[in-house]
Coordinates of C-alpha atoms in Angstrom, one line a residue:
X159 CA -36.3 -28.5 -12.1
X160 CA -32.6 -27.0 -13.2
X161 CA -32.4 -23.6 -14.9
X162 CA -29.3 -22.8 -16.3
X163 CA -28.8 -18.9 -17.4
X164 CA -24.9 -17.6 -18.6
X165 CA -24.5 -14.0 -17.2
X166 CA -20.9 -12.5 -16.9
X167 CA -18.0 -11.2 -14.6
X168 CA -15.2 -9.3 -14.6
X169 CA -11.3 -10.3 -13.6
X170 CA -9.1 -7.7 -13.6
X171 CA -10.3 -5.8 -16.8
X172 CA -11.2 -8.8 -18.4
X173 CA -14.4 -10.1 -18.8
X174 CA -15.6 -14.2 -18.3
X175 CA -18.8 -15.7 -18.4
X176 CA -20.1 -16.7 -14.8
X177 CA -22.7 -19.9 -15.4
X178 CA -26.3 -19.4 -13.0
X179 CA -27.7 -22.3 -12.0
X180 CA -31.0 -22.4 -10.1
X181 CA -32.7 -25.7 -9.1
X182 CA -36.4 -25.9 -7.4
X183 CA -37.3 -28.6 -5.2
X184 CA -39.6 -30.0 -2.6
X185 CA -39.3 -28.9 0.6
X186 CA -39.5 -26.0 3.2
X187 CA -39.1 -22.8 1.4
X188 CA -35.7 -21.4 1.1
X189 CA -33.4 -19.7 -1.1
X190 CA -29.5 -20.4 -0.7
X191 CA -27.0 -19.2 -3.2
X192 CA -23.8 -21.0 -3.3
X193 CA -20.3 -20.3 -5.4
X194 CA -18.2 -17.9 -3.4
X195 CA -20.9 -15.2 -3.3
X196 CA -20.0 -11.4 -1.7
X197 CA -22.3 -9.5 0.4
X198 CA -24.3 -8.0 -2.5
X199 CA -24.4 -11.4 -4.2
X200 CA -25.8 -12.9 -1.2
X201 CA -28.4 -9.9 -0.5
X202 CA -30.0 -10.6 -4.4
X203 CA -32.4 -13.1 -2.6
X204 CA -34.0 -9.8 -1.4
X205 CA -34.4 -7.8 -4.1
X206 CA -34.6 -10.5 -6.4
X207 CA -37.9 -12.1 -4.6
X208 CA -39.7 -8.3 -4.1
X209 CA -38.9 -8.2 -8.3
X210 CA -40.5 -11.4 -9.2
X211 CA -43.5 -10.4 -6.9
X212 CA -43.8 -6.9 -8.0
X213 CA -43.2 -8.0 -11.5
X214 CA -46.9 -10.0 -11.7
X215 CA -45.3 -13.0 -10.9
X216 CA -45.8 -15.6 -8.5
X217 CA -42.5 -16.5 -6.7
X218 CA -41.9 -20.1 -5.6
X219 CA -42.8 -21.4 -2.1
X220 CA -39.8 -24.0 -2.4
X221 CA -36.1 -24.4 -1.5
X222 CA -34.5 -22.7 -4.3
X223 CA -30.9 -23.1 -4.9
X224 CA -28.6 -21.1 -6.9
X225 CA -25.2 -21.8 -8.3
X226 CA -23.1 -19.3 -9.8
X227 CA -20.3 -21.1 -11.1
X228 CA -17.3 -22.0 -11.4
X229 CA -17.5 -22.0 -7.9
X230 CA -14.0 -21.6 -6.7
X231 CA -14.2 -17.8 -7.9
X232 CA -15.4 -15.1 -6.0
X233 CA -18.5 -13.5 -6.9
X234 CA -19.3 -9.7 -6.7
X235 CA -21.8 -7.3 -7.0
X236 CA -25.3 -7.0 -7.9
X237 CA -25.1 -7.9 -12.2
X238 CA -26.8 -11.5 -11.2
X239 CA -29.7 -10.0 -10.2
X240 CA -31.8 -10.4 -13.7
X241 CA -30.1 -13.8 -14.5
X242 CA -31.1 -15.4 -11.5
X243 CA -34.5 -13.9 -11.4
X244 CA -35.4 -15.1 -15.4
X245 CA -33.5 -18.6 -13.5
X246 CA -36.2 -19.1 -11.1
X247 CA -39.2 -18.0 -13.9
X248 CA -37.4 -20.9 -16.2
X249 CA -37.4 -23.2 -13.7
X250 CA -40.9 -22.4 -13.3
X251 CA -41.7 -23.0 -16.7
X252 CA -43.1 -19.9 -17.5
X253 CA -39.9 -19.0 -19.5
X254 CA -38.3 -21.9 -22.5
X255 CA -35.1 -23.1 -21.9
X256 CA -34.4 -23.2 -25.4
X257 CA -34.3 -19.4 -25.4
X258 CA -31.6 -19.0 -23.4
X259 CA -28.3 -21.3 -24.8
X260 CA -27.2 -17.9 -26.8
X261 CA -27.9 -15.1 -24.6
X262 CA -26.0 -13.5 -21.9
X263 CA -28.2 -11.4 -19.1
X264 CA -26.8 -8.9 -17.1
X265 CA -28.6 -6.3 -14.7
X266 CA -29.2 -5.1 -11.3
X267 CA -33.1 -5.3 -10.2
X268 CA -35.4 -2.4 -8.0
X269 CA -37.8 -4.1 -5.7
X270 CA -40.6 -2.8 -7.8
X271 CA -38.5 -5.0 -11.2
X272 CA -36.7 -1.9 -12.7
X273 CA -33.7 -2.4 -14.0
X274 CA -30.3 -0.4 -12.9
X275 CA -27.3 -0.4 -14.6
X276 CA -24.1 -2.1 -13.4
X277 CA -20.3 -1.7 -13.9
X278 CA -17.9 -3.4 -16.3
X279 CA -20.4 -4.3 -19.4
X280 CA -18.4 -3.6 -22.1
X281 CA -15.4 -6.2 -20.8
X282 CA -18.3 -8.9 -20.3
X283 CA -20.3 -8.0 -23.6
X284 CA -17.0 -8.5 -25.7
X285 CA -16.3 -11.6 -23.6
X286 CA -20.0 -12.9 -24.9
X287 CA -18.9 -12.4 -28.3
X288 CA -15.5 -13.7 -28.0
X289 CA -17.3 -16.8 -26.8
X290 CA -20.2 -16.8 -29.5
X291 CA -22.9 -16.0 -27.9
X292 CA -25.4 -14.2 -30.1
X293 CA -26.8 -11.9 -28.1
X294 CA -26.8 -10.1 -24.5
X295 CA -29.5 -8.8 -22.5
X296 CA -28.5 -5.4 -20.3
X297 CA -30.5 -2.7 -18.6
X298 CA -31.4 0.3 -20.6
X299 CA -28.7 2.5 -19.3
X300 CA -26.0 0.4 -20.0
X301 CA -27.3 -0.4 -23.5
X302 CA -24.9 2.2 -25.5
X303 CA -21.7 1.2 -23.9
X304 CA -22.5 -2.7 -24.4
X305 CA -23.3 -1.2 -28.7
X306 CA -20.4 -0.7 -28.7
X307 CA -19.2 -3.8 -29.3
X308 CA -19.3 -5.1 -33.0
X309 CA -20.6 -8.7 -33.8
X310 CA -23.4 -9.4 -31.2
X311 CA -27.0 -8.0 -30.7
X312 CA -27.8 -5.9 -27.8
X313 CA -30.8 -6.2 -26.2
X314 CA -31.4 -3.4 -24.0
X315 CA -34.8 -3.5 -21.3
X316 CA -36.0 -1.5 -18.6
X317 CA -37.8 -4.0 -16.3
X318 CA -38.1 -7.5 -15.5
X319 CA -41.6 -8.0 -16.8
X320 CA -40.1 -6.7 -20.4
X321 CA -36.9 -9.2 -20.1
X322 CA -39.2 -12.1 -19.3
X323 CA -41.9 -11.3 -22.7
X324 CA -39.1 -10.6 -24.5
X325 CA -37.0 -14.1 -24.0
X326 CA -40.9 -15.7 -23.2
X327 CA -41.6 -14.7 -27.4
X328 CA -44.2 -12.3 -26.3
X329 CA -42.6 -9.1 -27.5
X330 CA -40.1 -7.9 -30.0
X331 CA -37.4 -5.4 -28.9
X332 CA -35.3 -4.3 -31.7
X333 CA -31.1 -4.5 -30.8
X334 CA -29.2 -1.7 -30.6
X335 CA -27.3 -0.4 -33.8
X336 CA -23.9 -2.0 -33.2
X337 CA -20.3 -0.4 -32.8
X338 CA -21.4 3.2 -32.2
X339 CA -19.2 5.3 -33.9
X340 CA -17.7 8.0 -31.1
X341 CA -17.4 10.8 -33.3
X342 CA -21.2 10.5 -33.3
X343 CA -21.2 11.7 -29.8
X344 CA -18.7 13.8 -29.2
X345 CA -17.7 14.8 -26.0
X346 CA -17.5 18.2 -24.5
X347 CA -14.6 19.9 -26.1
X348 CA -11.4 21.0 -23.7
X349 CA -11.2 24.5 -22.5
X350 CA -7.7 24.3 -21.8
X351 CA -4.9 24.9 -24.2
X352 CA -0.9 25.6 -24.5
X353 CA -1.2 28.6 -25.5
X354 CA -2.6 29.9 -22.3
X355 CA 1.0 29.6 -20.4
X356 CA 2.6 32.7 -20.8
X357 CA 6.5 32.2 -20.6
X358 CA 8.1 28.7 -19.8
X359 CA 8.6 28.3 -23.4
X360 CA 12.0 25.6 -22.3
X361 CA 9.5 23.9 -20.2
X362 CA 7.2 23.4 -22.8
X363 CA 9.7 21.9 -25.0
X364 CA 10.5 19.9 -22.4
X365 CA 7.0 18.6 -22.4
X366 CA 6.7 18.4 -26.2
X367 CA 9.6 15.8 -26.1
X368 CA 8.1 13.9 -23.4
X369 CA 4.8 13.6 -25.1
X370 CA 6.6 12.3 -28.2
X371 CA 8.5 9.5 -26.7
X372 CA 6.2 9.0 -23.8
X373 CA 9.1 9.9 -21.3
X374 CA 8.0 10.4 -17.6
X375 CA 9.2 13.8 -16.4
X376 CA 9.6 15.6 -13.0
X377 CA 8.9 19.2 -13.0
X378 CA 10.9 21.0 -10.5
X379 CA 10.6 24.8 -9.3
X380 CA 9.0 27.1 -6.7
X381 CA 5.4 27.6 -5.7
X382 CA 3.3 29.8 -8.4
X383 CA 5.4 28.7 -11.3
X384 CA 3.1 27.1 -13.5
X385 CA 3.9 23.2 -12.8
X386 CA 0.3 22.1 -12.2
X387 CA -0.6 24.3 -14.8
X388 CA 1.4 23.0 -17.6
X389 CA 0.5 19.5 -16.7
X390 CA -3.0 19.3 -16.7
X391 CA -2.6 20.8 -20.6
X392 CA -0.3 17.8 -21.8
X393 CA -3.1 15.7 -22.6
X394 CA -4.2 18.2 -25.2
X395 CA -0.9 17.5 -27.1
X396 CA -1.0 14.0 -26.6
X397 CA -2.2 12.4 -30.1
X398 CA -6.0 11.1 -30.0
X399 CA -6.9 7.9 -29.0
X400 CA -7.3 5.6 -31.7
X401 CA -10.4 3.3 -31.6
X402 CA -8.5 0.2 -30.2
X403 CA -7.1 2.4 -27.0
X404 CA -10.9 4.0 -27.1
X405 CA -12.1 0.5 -26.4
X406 CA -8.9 -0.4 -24.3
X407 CA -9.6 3.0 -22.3
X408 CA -13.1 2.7 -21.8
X409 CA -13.2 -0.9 -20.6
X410 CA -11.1 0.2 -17.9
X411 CA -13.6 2.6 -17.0
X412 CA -16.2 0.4 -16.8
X413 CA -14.8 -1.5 -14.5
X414 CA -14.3 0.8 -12.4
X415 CA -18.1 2.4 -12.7
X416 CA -16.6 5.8 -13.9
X417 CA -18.2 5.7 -17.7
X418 CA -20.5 9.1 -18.2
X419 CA -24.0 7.6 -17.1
X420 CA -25.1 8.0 -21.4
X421 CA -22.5 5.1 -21.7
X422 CA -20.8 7.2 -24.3
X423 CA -17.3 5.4 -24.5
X424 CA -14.0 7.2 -23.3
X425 CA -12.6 10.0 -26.2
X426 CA -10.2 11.9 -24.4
X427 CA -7.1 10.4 -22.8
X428 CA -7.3 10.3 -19.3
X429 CA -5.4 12.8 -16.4
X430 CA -5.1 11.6 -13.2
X431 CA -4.1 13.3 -10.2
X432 CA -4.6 11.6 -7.0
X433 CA -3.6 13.4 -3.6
X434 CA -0.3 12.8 -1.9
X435 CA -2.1 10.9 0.8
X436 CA -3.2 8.1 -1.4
X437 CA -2.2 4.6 -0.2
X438 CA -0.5 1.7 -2.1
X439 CA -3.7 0.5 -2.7
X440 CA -5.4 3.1 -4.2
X441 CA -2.8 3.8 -6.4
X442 CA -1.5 0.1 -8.0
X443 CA -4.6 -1.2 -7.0
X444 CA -5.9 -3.9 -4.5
X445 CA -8.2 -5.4 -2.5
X446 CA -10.2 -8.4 -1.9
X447 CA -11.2 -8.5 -5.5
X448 CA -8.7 -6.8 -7.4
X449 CA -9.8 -3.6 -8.5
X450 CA -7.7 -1.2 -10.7
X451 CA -5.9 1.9 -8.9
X452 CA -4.9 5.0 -10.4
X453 CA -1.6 3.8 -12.3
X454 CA -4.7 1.6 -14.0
X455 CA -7.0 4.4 -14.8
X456 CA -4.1 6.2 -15.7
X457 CA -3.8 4.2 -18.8
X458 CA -3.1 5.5 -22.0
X459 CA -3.0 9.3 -20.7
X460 CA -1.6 10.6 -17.8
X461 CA -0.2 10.2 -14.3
X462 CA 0.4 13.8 -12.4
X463 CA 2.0 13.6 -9.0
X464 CA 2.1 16.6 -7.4
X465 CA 4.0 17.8 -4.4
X466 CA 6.2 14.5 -5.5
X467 CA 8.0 14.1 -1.9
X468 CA 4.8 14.5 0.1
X469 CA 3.4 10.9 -1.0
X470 CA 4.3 8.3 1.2
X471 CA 8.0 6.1 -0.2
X472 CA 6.0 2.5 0.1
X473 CA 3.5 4.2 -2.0
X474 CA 6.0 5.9 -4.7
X475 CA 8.3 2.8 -5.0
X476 CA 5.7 0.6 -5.9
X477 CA 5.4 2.2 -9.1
X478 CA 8.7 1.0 -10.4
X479 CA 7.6 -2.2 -12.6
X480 CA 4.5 -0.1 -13.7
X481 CA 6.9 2.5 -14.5
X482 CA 9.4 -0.1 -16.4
X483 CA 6.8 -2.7 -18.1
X484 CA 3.6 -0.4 -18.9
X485 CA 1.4 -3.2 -16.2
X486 CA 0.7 -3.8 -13.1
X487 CA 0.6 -7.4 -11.7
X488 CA -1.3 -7.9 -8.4
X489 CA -1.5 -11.5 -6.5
X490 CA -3.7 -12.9 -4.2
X491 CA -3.7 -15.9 -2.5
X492 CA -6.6 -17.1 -4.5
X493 CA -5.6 -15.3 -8.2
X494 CA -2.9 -12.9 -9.2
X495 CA -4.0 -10.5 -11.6
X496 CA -2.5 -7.9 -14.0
X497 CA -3.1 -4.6 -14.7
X498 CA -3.0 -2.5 -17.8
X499 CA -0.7 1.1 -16.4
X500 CA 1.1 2.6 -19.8
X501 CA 1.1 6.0 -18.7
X502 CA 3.2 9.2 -19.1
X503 CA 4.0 9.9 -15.1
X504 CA 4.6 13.8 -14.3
X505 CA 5.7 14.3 -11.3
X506 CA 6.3 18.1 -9.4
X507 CA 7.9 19.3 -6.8
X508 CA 9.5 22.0 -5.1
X509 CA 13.3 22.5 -4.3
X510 CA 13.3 22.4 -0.7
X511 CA 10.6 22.4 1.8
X512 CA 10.0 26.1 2.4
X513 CA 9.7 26.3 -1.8
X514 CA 12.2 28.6 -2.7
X515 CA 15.6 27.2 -2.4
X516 CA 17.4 29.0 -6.1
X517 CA 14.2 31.6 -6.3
X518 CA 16.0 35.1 -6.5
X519 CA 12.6 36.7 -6.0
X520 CA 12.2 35.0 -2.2
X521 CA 14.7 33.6 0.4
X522 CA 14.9 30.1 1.5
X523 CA 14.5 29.5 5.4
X524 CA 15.6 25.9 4.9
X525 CA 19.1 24.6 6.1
X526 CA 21.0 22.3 4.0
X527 CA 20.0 19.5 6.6
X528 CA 16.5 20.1 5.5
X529 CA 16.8 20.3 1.8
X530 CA 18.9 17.1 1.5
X531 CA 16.3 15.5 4.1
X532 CA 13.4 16.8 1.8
X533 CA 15.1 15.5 -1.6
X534 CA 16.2 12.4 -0.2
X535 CA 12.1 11.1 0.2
X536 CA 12.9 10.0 -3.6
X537 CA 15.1 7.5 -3.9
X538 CA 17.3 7.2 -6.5
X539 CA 16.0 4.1 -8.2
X540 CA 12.8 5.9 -8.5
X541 CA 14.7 9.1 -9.9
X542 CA 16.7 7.1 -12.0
X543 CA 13.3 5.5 -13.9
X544 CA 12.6 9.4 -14.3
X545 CA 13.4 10.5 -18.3
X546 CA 13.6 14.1 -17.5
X547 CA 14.0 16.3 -14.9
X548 CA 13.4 20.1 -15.9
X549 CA 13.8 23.1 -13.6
X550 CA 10.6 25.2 -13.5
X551 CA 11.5 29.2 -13.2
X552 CA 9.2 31.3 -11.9
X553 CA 8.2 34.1 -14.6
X554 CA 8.5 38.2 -14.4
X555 CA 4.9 39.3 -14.0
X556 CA 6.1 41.6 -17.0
X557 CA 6.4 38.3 -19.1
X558 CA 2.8 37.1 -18.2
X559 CA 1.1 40.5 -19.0
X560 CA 2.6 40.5 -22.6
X561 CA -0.1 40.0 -24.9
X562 CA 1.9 37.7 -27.3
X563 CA 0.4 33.8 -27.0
X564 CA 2.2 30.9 -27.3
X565 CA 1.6 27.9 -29.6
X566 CA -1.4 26.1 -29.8
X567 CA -2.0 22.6 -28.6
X568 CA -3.4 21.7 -32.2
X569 CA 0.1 22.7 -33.5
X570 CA 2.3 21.0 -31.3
X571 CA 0.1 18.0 -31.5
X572 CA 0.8 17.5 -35.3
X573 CA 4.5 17.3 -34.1
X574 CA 4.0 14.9 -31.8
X575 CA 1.9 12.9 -33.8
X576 CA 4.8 12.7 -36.5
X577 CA 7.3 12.1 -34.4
X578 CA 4.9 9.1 -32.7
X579 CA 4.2 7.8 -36.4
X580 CA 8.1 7.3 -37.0
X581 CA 8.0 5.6 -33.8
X582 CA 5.8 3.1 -35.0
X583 CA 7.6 2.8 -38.3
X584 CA 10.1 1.2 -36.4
X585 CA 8.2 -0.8 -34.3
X586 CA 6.5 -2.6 -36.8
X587 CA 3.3 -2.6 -35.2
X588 CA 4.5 -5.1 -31.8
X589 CA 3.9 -3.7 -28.8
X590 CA 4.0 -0.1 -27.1
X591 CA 5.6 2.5 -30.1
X592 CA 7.9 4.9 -28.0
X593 CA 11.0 5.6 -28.1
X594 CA 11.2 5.3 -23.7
X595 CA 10.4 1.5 -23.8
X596 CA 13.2 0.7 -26.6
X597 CA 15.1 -2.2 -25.5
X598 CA 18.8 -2.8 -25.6
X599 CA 18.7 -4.4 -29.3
X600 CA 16.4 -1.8 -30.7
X601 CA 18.7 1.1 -29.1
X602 CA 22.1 -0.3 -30.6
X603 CA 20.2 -0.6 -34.2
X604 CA 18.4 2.7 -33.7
X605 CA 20.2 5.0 -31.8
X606 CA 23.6 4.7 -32.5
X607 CA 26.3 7.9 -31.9
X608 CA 28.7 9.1 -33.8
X609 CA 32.3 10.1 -32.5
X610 CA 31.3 13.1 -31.3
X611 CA 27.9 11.8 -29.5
X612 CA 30.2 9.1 -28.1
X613 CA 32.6 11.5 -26.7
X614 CA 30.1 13.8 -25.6
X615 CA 27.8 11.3 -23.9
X616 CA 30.8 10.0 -21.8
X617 CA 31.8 13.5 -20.4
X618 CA 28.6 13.6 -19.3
X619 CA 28.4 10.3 -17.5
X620 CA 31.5 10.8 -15.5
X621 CA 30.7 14.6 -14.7
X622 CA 27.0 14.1 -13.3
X623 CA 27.6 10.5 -12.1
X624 CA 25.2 8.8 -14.8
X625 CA 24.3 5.1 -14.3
X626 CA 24.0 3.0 -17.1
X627 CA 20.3 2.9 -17.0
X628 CA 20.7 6.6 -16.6
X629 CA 22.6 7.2 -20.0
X630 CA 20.2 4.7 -22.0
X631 CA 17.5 7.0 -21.1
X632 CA 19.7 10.1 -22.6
X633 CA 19.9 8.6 -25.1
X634 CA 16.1 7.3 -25.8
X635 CA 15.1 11.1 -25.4
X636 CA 18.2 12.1 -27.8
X637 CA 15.9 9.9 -30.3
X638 CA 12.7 12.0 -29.8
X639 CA 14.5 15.1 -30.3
X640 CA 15.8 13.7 -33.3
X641 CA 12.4 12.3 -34.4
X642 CA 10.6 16.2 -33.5
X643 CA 13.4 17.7 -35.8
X644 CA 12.6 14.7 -38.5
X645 CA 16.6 13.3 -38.5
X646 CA 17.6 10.4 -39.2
X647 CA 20.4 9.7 -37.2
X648 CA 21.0 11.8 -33.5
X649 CA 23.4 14.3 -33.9
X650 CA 25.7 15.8 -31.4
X651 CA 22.6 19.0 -30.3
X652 CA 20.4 16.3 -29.5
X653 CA 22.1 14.3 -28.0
X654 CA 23.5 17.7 -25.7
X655 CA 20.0 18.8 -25.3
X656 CA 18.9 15.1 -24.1
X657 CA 21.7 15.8 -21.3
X658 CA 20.0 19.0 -20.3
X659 CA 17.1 17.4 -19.3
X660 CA 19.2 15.0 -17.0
X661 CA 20.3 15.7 -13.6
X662 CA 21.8 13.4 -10.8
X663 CA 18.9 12.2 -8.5
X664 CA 18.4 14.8 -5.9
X665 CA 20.8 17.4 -7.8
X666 CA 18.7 21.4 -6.7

């Protein structure tokens, strides 16, 4: 007898439904599973036999076949578990058929028939509903990330023996409450704020401008200054995520097995901050199976570099068309697959190697060989995809023992929030709403200069050597400013303040 049982997968951040077939028939007992399976796909057999024993069940003493299809895609981890055990009990008759045609089963089995939770639910639950299934069947602990999802019924058990009853008619589980509002869980609030950072009050600007027209920025200065410091507090200025990035965000997340183990969905935007020793891999993403990097998880929050020229230059340069079209596109010889990666990248480094290159409080022990050797691991297309590069002084210890705060992150929040909401004005609602991805058409209708801008901008380009790439980007930032100060059209002090925030690749 064929069983037929829909479970799910996950490409990319996508979810699809993966179809489990399971025939019985005469012969020596066996149990082969066919359909590009992986290691763990292939080990089920195991725990899936122990389960059904374990469970109360008697498993069959025939050659069991299992088909996980389409076949011509490669099939990972251990979610088939539960839909190929409640296969083999269907086949056996001890389960209707009929019961099935709607639902889509998902979970990991325990030799004793417990069930554990596996990664990427959410992107297969909503690809159930997209498809019309009714319900889903998950284990218990990934029951509050799959409610999440308006429009289907969750279904969320602990065992096999429950599963079984409940499809079998035998017991009534009640489905979750769907699309669990966030705010009903909130996270643990941030301990971090602006208004901790004593001093660097241009650097926060800086910041504040690059938060409002999501414009990647490099952080340049000496040790101790307050790079990493200032970095790791520009996601509290960043607006919050709205429901449809919550979902966007926290999908990722799943994927990647990184949800909080209550399956509460993703609230805050994300910082990531991988070490300089990170390979291509690990940061685009890779591997047999595609699996997102950091540029991924980075999504919709931020990307801090530190120590900028430390990372290896294969590993920085593949960030360019992340860097230029907000996504990531990774091919296989079997697939090619793309990548979610809008992010705000910071980047720090020093001035030279020793650090101090320009610091009056220290002297540099680096020749002029070294320093152009050290700047020169950046290369200037890389530089040149770089917004705004801001020196980072260091500050008097007199400054930081004054007992006068700085703004608060709620405050400047509310700007950038304004300044994001004109942004969208103009955008209309299609695609990413910043000011840094405005495209040639969109910067002659909204950005034009006046004579003086014009002359100004010019001066500028022939003085510091600005390609044309390079002076678009002036004058994308010149917009934000314009946007924080609530004008209309850019005037000549933002367009000069723009400028400041420019610098020839490699310029100390």
């Amino acid at each position: 007898m064929i069983a037929k049982v829909t479970s799910g997968a996950v490409i990319g951040v996508e979810g699809i439904e993966i179809d489990v077939e399971v025939d019985l028939a005469a012969g020596l007992p066996a149990f082969t599973t066919v359909g590009l399976p992986e290691g763990a796909v292939r080990e089920s057999k195991d725990r899936v036999r122990a389960a059904i024993k374990n469970s109360g069940y008697d498993f069959p003493s025939r050659r069991i076949t299992v088909n996980l299809a389409p076949a011509d895609l490669k099939k990972a981890g251990s979610t088939y578990d539960l839909p190929i055990a409640i296969g083999i009990l269907t086949a056996c008759d001890l389960i209707p058929a009929s019961t099935l045609k709607t639902m889509m089963i998902m979970g990991e089995l325990s030799l004793d028939g417990e069930l554990r939770p596996v990664n990427g639910i959410l992107p297969m639950v909503i690809a159930a509903r997209d498809s019309g299934r009714k319900q889903v069947m998950v284990p218990t602990k990934n029951g509050r990330e799959a409610a999440a999802v308006a429009g289907i019924k969750v279904i969320a058990v602990e065992d096999l023996a429950t599963a079984v009853e409940f499809i079998a008619g035998k017991r009534e589980i009640a489905p979750l409450p769907p699309g669990i509002n966030v705010d009903d869980d909130p996270e643990e609030s941030t301990t971090i704020d602006f208004s901790e950072v004593r001093g660097q009050e241009s650097v926060k600007r800086a910041l504040e401008v690059a938060v409002a027209g999501n414009h990647n920025i490099l952080l340049k200065g000496p040790p101790g200054t307050g790079k990493t410091m200032l970095a790791r507090r520009v996601p509290t200025i960043m607006p919050e995520l709205s429901f449809e990035e919550t979902l966007e965000t926290s999908r990722i997340m799943s994927v990647a097995g990184m949800l909080k183990k209550t399956g509460t969905l993703v609230r805050q935007r994300p910082f990531r901050a991988p070490h300089h020793t990170i390979s291509d891999a690990g940061l685009i993403g890779g591997g047999n199976i595609p699996r997102p990097g950091e540029v991924t998880l980075a999504h919709n929050g931020v990307l801090f570099l530190d120590e900028l020229p430390e990372f290896r230059r294969n590993v920085l340069e593949v960030m360019r068309q992340p860097m230029e079209d907000g996504v990531v596109t990774i091919s296989r010889a079997a697939t090619s697959l793309t990548f979610p990666a809008a992010f705000l990248l910071i980047g720090a480094m020093n001035p030279c190697p020793c650090g101090f290159f320009g610091d009056p409080r220290h002297d540099c022990t680096c020749n002029e060989v070294q320093i152009r050797r050290y700047t020169s691991r950046l290369s200037g297309p890389l530089l040149d995809r770089i917004d705004m590069h801001v020196e980072v002084p260091a500050v008097p210890w007199r400054e930081m023992k004054k007992d006068h705060k700085g703004e608060s992150s709620t405050a400047i929040r509310k700007r950038v929030q304004t300044a994001r909401d004109v942004q969208a004005g103009r955008s209309n609602g299609n695609g990413r709403a910043w000011n840094s991805v405005l495209v040639p058409m969109a910067i002659e209708r909204y950005c034009r200069l006046d004579s003086e801008g014009e002359t100004l901008l010019v001066r500028a380009a022939d003085r510091l050597a600005l390609s044309a790439r390079s002076c678009h980007r002036i004058i994308k930032v010149a917009r934000t400013i314009a946007d924080l100060a609530g004008e209309k059209d850019i005037r000549a002090p933002h367009l000069a303040e723009a400028i400041q925030y420019r610098r020839p690749p490699g310029e100390g």
